[in-house]
mmCIF file with all atom_site columns, C-alpha atoms and ligand atoms in Angstrom:
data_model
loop_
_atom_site.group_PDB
_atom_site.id
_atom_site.type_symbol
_atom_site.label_atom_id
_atom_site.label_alt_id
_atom_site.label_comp_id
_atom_site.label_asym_id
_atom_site.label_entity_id
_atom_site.label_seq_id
_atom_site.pdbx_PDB_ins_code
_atom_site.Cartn_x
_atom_site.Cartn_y
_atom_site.Cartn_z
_atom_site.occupancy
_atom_site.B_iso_or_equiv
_atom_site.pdbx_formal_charge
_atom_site.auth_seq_id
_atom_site.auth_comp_id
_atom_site.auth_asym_id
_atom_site.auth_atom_id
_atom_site.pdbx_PDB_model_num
ATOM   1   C  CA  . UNK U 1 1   ? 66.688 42.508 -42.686 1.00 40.00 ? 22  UNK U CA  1
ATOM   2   C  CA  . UNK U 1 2   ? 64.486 45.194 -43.996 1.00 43.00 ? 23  UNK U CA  1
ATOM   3   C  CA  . UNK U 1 3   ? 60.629 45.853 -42.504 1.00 43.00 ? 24  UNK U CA  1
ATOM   4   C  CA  . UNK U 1 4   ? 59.020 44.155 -45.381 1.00 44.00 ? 25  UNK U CA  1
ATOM   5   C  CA  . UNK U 1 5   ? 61.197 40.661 -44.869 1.00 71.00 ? 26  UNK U CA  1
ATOM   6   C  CA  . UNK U 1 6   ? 59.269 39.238 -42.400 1.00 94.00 ? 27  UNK U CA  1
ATOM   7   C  CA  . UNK U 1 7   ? 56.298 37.216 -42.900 1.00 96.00 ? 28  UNK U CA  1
ATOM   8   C  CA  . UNK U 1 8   ? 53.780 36.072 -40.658 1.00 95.00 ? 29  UNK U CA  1
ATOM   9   C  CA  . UNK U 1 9   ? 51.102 33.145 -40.381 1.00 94.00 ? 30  UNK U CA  1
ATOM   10  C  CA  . UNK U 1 10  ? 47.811 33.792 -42.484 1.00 95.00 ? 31  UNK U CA  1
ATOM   11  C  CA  . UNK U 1 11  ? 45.986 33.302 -39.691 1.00 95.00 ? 32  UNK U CA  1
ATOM   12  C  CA  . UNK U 1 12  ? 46.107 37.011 -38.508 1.00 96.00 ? 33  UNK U CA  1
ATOM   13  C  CA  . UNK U 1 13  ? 45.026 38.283 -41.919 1.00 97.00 ? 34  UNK U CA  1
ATOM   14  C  CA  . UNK U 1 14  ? 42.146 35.261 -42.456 1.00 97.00 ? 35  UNK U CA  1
ATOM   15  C  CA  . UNK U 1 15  ? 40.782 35.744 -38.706 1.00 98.00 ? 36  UNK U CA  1
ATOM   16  C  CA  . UNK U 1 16  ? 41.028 39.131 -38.735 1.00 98.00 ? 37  UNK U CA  1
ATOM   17  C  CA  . UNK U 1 17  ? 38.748 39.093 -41.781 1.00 98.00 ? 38  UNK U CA  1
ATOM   18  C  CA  . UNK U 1 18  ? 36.439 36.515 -39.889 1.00 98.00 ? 39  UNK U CA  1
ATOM   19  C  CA  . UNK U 1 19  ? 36.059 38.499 -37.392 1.00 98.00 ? 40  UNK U CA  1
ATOM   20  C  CA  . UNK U 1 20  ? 35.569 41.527 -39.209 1.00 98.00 ? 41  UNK U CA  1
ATOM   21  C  CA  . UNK U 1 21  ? 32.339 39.993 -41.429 1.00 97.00 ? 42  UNK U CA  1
ATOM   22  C  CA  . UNK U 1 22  ? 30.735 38.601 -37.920 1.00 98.00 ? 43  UNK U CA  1
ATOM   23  C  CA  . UNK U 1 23  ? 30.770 42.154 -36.780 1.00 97.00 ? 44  UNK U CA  1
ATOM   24  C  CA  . UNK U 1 24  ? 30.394 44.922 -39.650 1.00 97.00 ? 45  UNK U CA  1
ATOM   25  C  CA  . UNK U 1 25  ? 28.863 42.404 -42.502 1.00 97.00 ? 46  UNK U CA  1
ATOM   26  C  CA  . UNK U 1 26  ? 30.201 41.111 -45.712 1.00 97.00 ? 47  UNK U CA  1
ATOM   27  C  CA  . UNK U 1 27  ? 29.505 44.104 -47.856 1.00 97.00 ? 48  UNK U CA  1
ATOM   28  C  CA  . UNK U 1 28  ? 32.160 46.547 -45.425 1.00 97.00 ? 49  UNK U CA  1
ATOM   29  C  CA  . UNK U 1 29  ? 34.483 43.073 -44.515 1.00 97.00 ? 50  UNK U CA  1
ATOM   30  C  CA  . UNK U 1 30  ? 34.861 43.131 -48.296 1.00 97.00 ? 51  UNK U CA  1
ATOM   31  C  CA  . UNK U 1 31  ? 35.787 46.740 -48.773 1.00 97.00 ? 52  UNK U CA  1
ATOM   32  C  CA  . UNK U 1 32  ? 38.391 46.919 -46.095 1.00 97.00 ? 53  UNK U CA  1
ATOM   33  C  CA  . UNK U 1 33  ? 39.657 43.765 -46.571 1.00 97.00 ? 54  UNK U CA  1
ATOM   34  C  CA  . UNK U 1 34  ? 40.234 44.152 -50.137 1.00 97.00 ? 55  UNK U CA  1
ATOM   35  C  CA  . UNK U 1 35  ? 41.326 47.699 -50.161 1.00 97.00 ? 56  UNK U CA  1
ATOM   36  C  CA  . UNK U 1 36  ? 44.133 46.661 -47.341 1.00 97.00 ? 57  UNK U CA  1
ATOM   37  C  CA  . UNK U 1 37  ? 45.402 43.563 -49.067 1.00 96.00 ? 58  UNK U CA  1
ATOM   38  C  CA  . UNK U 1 38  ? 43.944 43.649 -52.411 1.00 95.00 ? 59  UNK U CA  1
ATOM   39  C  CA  . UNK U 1 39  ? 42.490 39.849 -51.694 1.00 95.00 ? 60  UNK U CA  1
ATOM   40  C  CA  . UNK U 1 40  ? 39.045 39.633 -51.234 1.00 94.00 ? 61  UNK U CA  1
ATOM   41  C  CA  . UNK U 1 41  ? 37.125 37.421 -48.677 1.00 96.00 ? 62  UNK U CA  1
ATOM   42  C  CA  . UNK U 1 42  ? 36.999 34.544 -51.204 1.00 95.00 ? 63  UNK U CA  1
ATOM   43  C  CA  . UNK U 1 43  ? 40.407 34.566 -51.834 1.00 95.00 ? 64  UNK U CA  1
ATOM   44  C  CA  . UNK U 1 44  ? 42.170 34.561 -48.064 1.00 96.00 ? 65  UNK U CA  1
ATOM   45  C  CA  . UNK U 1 45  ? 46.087 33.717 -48.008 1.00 95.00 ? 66  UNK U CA  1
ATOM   46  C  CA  . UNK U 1 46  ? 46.625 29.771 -47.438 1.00 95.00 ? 67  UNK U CA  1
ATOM   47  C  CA  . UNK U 1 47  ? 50.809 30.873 -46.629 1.00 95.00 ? 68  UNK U CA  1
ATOM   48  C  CA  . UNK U 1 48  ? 52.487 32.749 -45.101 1.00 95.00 ? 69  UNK U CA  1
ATOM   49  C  CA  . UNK U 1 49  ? 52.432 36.135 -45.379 1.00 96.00 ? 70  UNK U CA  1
ATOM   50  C  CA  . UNK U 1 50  ? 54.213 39.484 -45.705 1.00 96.00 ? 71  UNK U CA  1
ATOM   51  C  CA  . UNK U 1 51  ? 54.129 40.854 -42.776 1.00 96.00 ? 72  UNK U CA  1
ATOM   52  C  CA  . UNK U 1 52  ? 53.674 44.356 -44.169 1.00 96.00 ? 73  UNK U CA  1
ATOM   53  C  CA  . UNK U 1 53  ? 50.148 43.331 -45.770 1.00 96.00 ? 74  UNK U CA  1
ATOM   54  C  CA  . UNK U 1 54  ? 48.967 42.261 -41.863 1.00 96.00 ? 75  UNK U CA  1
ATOM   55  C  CA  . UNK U 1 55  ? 50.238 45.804 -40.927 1.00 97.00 ? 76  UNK U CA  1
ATOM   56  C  CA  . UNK U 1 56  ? 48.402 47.450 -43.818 1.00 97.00 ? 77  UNK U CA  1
ATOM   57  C  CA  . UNK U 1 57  ? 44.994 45.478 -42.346 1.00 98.00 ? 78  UNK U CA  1
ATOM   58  C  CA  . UNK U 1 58  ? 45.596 46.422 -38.774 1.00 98.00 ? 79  UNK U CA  1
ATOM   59  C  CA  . UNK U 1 59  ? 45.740 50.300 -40.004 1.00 97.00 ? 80  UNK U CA  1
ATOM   60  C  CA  . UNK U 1 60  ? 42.976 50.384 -42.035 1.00 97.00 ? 81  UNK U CA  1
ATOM   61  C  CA  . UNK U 1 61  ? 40.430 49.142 -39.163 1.00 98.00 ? 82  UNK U CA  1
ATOM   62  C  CA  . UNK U 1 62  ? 42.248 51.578 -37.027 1.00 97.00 ? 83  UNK U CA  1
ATOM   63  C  CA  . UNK U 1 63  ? 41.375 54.117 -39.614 1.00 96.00 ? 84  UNK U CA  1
ATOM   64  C  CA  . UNK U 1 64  ? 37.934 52.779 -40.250 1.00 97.00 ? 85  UNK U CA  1
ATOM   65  C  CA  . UNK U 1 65  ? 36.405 51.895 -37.332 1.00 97.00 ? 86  UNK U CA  1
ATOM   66  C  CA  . UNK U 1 66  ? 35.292 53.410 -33.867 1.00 96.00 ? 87  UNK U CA  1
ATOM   67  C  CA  . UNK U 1 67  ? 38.038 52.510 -31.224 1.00 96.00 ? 88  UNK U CA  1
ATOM   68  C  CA  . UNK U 1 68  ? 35.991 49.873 -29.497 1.00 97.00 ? 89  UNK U CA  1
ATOM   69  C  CA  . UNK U 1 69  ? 35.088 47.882 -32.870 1.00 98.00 ? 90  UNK U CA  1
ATOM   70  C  CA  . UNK U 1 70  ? 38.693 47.983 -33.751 1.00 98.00 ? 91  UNK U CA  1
ATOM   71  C  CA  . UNK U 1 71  ? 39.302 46.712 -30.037 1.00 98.00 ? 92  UNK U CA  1
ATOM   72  C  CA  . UNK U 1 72  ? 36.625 44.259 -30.541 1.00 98.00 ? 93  UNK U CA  1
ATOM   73  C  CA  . UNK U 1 73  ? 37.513 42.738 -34.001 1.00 98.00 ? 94  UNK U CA  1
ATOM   74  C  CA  . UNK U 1 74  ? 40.835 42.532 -33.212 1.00 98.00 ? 95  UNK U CA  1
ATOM   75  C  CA  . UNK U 1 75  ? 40.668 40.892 -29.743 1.00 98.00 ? 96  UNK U CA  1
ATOM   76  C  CA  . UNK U 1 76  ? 37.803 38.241 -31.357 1.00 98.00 ? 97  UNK U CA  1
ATOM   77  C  CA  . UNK U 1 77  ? 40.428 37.793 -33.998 1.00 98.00 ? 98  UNK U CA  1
ATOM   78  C  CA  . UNK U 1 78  ? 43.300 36.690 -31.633 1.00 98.00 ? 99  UNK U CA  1
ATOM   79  C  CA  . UNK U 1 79  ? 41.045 34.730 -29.502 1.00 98.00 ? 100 UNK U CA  1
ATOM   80  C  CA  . UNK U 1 80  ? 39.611 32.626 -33.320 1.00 98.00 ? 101 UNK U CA  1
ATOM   81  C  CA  . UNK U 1 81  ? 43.840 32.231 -33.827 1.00 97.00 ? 102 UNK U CA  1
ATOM   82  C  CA  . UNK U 1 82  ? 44.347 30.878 -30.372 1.00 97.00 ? 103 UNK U CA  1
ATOM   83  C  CA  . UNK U 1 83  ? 41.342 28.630 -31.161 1.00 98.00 ? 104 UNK U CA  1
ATOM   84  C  CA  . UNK U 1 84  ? 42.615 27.867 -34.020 1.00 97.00 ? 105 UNK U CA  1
ATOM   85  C  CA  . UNK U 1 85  ? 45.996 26.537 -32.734 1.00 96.00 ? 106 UNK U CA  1
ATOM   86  C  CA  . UNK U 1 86  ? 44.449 24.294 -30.476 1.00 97.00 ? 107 UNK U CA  1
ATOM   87  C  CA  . UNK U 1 87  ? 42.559 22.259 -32.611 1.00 97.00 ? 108 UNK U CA  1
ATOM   88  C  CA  . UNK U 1 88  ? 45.430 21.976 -35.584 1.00 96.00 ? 109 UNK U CA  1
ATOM   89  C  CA  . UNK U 1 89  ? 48.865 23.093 -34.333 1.00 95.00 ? 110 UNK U CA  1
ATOM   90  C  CA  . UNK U 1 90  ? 49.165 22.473 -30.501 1.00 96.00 ? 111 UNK U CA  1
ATOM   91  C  CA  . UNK U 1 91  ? 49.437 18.506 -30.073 1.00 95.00 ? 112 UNK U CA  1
ATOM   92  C  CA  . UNK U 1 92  ? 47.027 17.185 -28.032 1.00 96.00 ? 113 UNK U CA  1
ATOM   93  C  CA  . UNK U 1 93  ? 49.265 15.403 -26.022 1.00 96.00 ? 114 UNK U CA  1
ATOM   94  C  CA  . UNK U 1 94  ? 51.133 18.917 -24.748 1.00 96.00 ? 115 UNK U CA  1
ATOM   95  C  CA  . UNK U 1 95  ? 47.326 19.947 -24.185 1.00 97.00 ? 116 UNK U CA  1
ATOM   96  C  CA  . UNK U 1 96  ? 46.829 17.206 -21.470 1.00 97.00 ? 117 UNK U CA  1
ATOM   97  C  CA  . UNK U 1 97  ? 49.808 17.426 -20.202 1.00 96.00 ? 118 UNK U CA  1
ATOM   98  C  CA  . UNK U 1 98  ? 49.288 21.365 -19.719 1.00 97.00 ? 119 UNK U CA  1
ATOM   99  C  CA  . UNK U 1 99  ? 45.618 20.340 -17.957 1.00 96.00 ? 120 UNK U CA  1
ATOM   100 C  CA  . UNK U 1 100 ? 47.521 18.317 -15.358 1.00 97.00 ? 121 UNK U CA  1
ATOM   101 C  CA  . UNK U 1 101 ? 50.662 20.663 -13.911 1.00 97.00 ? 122 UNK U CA  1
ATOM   102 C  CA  . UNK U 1 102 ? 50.150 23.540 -11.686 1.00 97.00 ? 123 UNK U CA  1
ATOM   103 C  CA  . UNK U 1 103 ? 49.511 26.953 -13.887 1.00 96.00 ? 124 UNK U CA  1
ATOM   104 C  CA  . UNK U 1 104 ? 52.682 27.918 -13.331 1.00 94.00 ? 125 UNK U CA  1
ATOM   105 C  CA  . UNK U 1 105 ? 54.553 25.032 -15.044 1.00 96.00 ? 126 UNK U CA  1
ATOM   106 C  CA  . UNK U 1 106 ? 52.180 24.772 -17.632 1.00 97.00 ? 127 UNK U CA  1
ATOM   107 C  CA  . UNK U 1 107 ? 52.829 28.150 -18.660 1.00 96.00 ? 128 UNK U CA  1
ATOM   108 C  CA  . UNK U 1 108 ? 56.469 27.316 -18.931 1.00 95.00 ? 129 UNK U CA  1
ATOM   109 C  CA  . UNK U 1 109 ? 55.562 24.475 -21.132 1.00 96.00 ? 130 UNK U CA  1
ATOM   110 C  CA  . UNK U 1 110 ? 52.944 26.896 -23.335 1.00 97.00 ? 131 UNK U CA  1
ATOM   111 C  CA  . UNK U 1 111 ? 55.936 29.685 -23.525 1.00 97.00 ? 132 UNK U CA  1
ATOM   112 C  CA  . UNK U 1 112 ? 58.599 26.861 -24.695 1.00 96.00 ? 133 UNK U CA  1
ATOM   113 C  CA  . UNK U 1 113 ? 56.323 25.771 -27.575 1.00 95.00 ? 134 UNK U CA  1
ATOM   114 C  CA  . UNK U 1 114 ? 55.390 29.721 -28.395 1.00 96.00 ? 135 UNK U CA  1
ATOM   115 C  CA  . UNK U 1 115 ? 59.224 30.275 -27.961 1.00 96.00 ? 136 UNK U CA  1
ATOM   116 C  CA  . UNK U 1 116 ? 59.845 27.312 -30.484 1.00 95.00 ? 137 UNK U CA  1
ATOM   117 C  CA  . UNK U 1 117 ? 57.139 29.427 -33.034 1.00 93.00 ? 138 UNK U CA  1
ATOM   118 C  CA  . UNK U 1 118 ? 57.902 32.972 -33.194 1.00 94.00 ? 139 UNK U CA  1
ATOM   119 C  CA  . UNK U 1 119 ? 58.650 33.037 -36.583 1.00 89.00 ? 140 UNK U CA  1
ATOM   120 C  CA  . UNK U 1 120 ? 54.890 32.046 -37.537 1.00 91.00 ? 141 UNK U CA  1
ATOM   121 C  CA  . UNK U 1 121 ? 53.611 35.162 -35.780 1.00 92.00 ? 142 UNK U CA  1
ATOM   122 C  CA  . UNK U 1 122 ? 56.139 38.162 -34.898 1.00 93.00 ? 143 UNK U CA  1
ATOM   123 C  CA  . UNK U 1 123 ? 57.872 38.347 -38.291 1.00 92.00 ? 144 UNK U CA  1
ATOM   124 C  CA  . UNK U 1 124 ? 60.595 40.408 -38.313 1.00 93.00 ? 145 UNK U CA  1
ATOM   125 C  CA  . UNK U 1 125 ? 60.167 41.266 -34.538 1.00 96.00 ? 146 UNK U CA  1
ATOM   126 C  CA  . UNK U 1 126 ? 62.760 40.320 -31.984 1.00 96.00 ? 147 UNK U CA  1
ATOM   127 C  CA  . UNK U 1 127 ? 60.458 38.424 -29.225 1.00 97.00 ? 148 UNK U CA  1
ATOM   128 C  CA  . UNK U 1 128 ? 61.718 38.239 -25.533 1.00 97.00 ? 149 UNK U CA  1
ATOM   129 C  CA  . UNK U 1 129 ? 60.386 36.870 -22.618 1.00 97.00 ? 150 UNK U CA  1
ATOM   130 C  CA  . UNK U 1 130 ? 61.269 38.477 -19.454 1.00 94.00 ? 151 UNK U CA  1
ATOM   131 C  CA  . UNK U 1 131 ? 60.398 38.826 -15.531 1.00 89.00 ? 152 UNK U CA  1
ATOM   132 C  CA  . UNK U 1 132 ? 61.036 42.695 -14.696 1.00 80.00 ? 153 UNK U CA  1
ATOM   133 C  CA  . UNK U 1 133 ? 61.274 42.983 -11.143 1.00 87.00 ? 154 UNK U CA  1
ATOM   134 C  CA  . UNK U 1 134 ? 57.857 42.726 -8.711  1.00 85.00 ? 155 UNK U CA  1
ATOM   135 C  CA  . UNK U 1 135 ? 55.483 42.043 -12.302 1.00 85.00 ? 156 UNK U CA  1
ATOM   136 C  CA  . UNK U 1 136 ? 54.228 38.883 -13.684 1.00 92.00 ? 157 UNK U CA  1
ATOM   137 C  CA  . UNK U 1 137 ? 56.039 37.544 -16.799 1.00 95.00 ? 158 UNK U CA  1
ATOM   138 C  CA  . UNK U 1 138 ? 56.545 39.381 -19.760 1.00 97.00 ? 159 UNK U CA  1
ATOM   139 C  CA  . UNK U 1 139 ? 56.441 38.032 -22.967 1.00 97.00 ? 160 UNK U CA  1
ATOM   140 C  CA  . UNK U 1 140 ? 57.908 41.467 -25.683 1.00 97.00 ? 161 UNK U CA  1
ATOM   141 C  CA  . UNK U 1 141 ? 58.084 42.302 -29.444 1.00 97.00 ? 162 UNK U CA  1
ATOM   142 C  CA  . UNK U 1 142 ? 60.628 44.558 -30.501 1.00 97.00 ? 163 UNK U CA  1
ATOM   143 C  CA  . UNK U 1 143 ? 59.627 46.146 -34.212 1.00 96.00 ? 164 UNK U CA  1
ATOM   144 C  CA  . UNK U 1 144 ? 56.444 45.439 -33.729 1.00 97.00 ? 165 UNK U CA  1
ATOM   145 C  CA  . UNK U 1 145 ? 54.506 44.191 -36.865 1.00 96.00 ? 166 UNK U CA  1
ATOM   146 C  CA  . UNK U 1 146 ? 50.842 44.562 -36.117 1.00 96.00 ? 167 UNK U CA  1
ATOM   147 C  CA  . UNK U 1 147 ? 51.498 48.368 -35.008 1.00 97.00 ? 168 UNK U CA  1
ATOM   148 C  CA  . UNK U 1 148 ? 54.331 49.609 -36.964 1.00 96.00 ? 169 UNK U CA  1
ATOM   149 C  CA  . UNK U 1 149 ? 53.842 53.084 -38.495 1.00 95.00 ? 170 UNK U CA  1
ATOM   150 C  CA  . UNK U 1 150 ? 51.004 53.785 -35.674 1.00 97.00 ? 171 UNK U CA  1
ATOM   151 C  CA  . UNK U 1 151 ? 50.506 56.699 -33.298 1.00 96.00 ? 172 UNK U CA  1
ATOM   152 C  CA  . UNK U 1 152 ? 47.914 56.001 -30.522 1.00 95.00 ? 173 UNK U CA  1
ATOM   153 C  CA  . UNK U 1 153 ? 47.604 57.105 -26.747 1.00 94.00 ? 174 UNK U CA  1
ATOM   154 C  CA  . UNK U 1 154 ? 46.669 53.295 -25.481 1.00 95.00 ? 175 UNK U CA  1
ATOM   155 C  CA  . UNK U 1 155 ? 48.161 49.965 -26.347 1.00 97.00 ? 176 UNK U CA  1
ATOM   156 C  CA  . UNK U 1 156 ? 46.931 48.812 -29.539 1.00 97.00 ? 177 UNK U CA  1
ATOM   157 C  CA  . UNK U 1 157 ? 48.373 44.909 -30.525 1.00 98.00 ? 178 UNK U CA  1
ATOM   158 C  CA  . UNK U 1 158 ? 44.616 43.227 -29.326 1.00 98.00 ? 179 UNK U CA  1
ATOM   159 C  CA  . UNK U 1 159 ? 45.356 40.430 -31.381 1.00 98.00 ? 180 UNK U CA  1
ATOM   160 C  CA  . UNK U 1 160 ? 48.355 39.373 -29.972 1.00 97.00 ? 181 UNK U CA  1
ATOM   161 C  CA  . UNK U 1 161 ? 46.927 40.351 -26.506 1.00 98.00 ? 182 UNK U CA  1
ATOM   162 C  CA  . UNK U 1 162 ? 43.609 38.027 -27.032 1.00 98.00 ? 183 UNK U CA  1
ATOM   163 C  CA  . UNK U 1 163 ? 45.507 35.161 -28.800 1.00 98.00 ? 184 UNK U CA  1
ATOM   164 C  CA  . UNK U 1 164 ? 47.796 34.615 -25.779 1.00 98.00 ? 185 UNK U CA  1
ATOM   165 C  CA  . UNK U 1 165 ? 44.989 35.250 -23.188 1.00 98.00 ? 186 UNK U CA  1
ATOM   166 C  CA  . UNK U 1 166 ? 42.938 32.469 -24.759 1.00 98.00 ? 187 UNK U CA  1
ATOM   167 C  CA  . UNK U 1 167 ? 45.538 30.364 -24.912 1.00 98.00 ? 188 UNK U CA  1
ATOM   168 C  CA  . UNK U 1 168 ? 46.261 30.863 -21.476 1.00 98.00 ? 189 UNK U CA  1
ATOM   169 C  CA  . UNK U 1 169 ? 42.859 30.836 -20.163 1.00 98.00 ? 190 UNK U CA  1
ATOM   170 C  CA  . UNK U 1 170 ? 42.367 27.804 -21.844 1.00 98.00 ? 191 UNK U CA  1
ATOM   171 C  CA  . UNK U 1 171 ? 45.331 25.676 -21.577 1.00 98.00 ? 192 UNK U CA  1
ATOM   172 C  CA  . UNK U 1 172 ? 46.634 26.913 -18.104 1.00 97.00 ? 193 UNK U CA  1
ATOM   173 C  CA  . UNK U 1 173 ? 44.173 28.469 -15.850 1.00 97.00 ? 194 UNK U CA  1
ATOM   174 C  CA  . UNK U 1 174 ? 40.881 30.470 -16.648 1.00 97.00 ? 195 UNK U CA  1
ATOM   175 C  CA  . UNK U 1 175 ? 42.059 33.187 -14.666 1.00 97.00 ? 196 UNK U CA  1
ATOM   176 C  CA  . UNK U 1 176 ? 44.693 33.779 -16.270 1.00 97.00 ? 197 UNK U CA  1
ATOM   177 C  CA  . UNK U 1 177 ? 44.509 37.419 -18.014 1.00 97.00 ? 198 UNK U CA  1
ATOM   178 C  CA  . UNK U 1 178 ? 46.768 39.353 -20.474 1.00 98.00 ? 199 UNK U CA  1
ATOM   179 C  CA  . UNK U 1 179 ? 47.724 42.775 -20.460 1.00 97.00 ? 200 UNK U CA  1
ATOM   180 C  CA  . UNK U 1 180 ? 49.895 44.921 -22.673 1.00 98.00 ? 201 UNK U CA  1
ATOM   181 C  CA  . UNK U 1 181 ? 51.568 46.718 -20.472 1.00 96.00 ? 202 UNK U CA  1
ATOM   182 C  CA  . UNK U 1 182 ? 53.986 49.043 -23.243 1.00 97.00 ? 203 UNK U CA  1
ATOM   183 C  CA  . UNK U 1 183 ? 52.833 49.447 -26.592 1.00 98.00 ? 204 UNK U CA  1
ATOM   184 C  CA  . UNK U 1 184 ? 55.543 50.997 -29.851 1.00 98.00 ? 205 UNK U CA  1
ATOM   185 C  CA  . UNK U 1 185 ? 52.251 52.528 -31.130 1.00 98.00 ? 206 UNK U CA  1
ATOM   186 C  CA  . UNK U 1 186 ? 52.324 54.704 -28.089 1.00 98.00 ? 207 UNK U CA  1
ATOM   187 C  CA  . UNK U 1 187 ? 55.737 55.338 -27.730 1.00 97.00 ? 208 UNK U CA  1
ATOM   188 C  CA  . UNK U 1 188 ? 57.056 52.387 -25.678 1.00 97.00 ? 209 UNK U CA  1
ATOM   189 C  CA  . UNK U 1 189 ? 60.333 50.835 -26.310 1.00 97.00 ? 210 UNK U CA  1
ATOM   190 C  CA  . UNK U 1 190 ? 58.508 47.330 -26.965 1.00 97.00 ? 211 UNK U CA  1
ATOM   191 C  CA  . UNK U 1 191 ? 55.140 45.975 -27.098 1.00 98.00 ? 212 UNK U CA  1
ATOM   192 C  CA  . UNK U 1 192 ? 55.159 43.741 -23.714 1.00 97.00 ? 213 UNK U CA  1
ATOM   193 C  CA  . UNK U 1 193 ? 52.387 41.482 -22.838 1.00 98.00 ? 214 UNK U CA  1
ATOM   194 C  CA  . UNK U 1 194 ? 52.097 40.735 -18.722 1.00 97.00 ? 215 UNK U CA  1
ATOM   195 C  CA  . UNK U 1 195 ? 51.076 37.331 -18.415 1.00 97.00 ? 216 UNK U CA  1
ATOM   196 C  CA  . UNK U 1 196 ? 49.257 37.427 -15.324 1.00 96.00 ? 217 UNK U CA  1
ATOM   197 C  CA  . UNK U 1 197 ? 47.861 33.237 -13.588 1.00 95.00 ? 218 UNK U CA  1
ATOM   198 C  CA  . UNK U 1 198 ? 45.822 35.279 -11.045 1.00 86.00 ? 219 UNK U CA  1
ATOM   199 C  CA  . UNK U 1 199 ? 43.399 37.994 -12.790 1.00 60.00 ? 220 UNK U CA  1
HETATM 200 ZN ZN1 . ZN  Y 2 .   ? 51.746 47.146 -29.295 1.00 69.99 ? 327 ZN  Y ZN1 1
#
C-alpha cells in the first residue's frame, strides 16, 4: 500500500474547515482551505477522502498559523467530529448503554466500536491499542496520516487527541482526559494517545 492509498472520513477535512472559519473568518478559511485541497468552503467533500489531501490541510495551518491557533482549530475540530459521531454514527442504544456501566467497561465498549472503524479515520495507519506497563491505555497510529512529512518538538495530532477526549468525556466519564503521549512528528515511533478515566 503506498502513502496516498488510504482515505479517510470527510469529516476531518469539513470540521477542520468549520473550525477554521469560527476562528480566523471566511475570507482566510477560504484561502487555506482552498490552497490545501483546492475545494473551497462551498464545496466540502461528502466521501471519503484521500488521506494525503487531510495531510496537506493539517500542514498548511501548521505553516500558517501561530502554534496555539493551530492547537486550537485543530482540537475544536476533533471535538465538532466527536460531536458529530454522536448524533449520526454512534447508535443511541450503545450511548445508553455506555451511560449505565462503570467508566471502565464503557470504555471497552467505546474502543470495540472505534476498533470496528479505523478505516473511517486512520487511513493507511496501522492502529493498536495497548496497556504499556504502570500507564493508562493506549490507543497508537503507526504512519501517521494527520502528521506525516512533519517536524515539530511537541505532539501535534490535536484532532485525533480532542475527538477521542470528547468522546470519552462524553460517553464514559467527564474526567476522562486524553494525552498524546509519542508523536511521529517529533520523532516517536507512533503517535499514542493515553486514555486516562481519572484526569
Ligand atoms: Zn502525532
Amino acid at each position: 500500500m503506498t502513502a496516498s492509498a488510504g482515505r479517510i472520513g470527510p469529516n476531518a477535512i469539513i470540521q477542520t474547515a468549520a473550525a477554521l472559519r469560527a476562528r480566523v473568518g471566511e475570507v482566510h478559511a477560504q484561502a487555506l482551505v482552498v490552497g490545501a485541497t483546492g475545494r473551497g468552503l462551498g464545496a466540502l467533500p461528502t466521501e471519503m477522502v484521500d488521506e494525503a489531501e487531510v495531510n496537506r490541510l493539517v500542514r498548511a495551518l501548521a505553516h500558517d498559523l501561530d502554534p496555539a491557533l493551530f492547537e486550537a482549530v485543530l482540537r475544536d475540530a476533533g471535538r465538532r467530529t466527536a460531536d458529530y459521531l454522536m448524533a449520526h454514527r454512534i447508535p443511541r442504544l450503545a450511548q445508553r448503554l455506555m451511560g449505565l456501566l462503570p467508566p471502565a467497561l464503557a470504555l471497552r465498549v467505546l474502543l470495540a466500536g472505534i476498533m470496528r472503524h479505523t478505516w473511517t479515520f486512520a487511513g493507511s495507519a496501522a492502529v493498536t491499542l495497548r496497556r504499556p506497563r504502570g500507564a493508562p491505555l493506549t490507543l497508537e497510529m503507526r504512519h501517521c496520516p494527520m502528521c506525516r512529512g512533519m517536524r515539530t518538538g511537541t505532539a501535534t495530532c490535536h484532532f485525533y487527541a480532542a475527538t477521542l477526549e470528547h468522546l470519552l468525556t462524553t460517553l464514559v466519564t467527564p474526567a476522562a482526559r486524553v494525552v498524546e503521549t509519542s508523536c511521529e512528528a517529533t520523532g516517536g515511533p507512533a503517535c499514542a494517545f493515553a486514555l486516562r478515566l481519572r484526569g
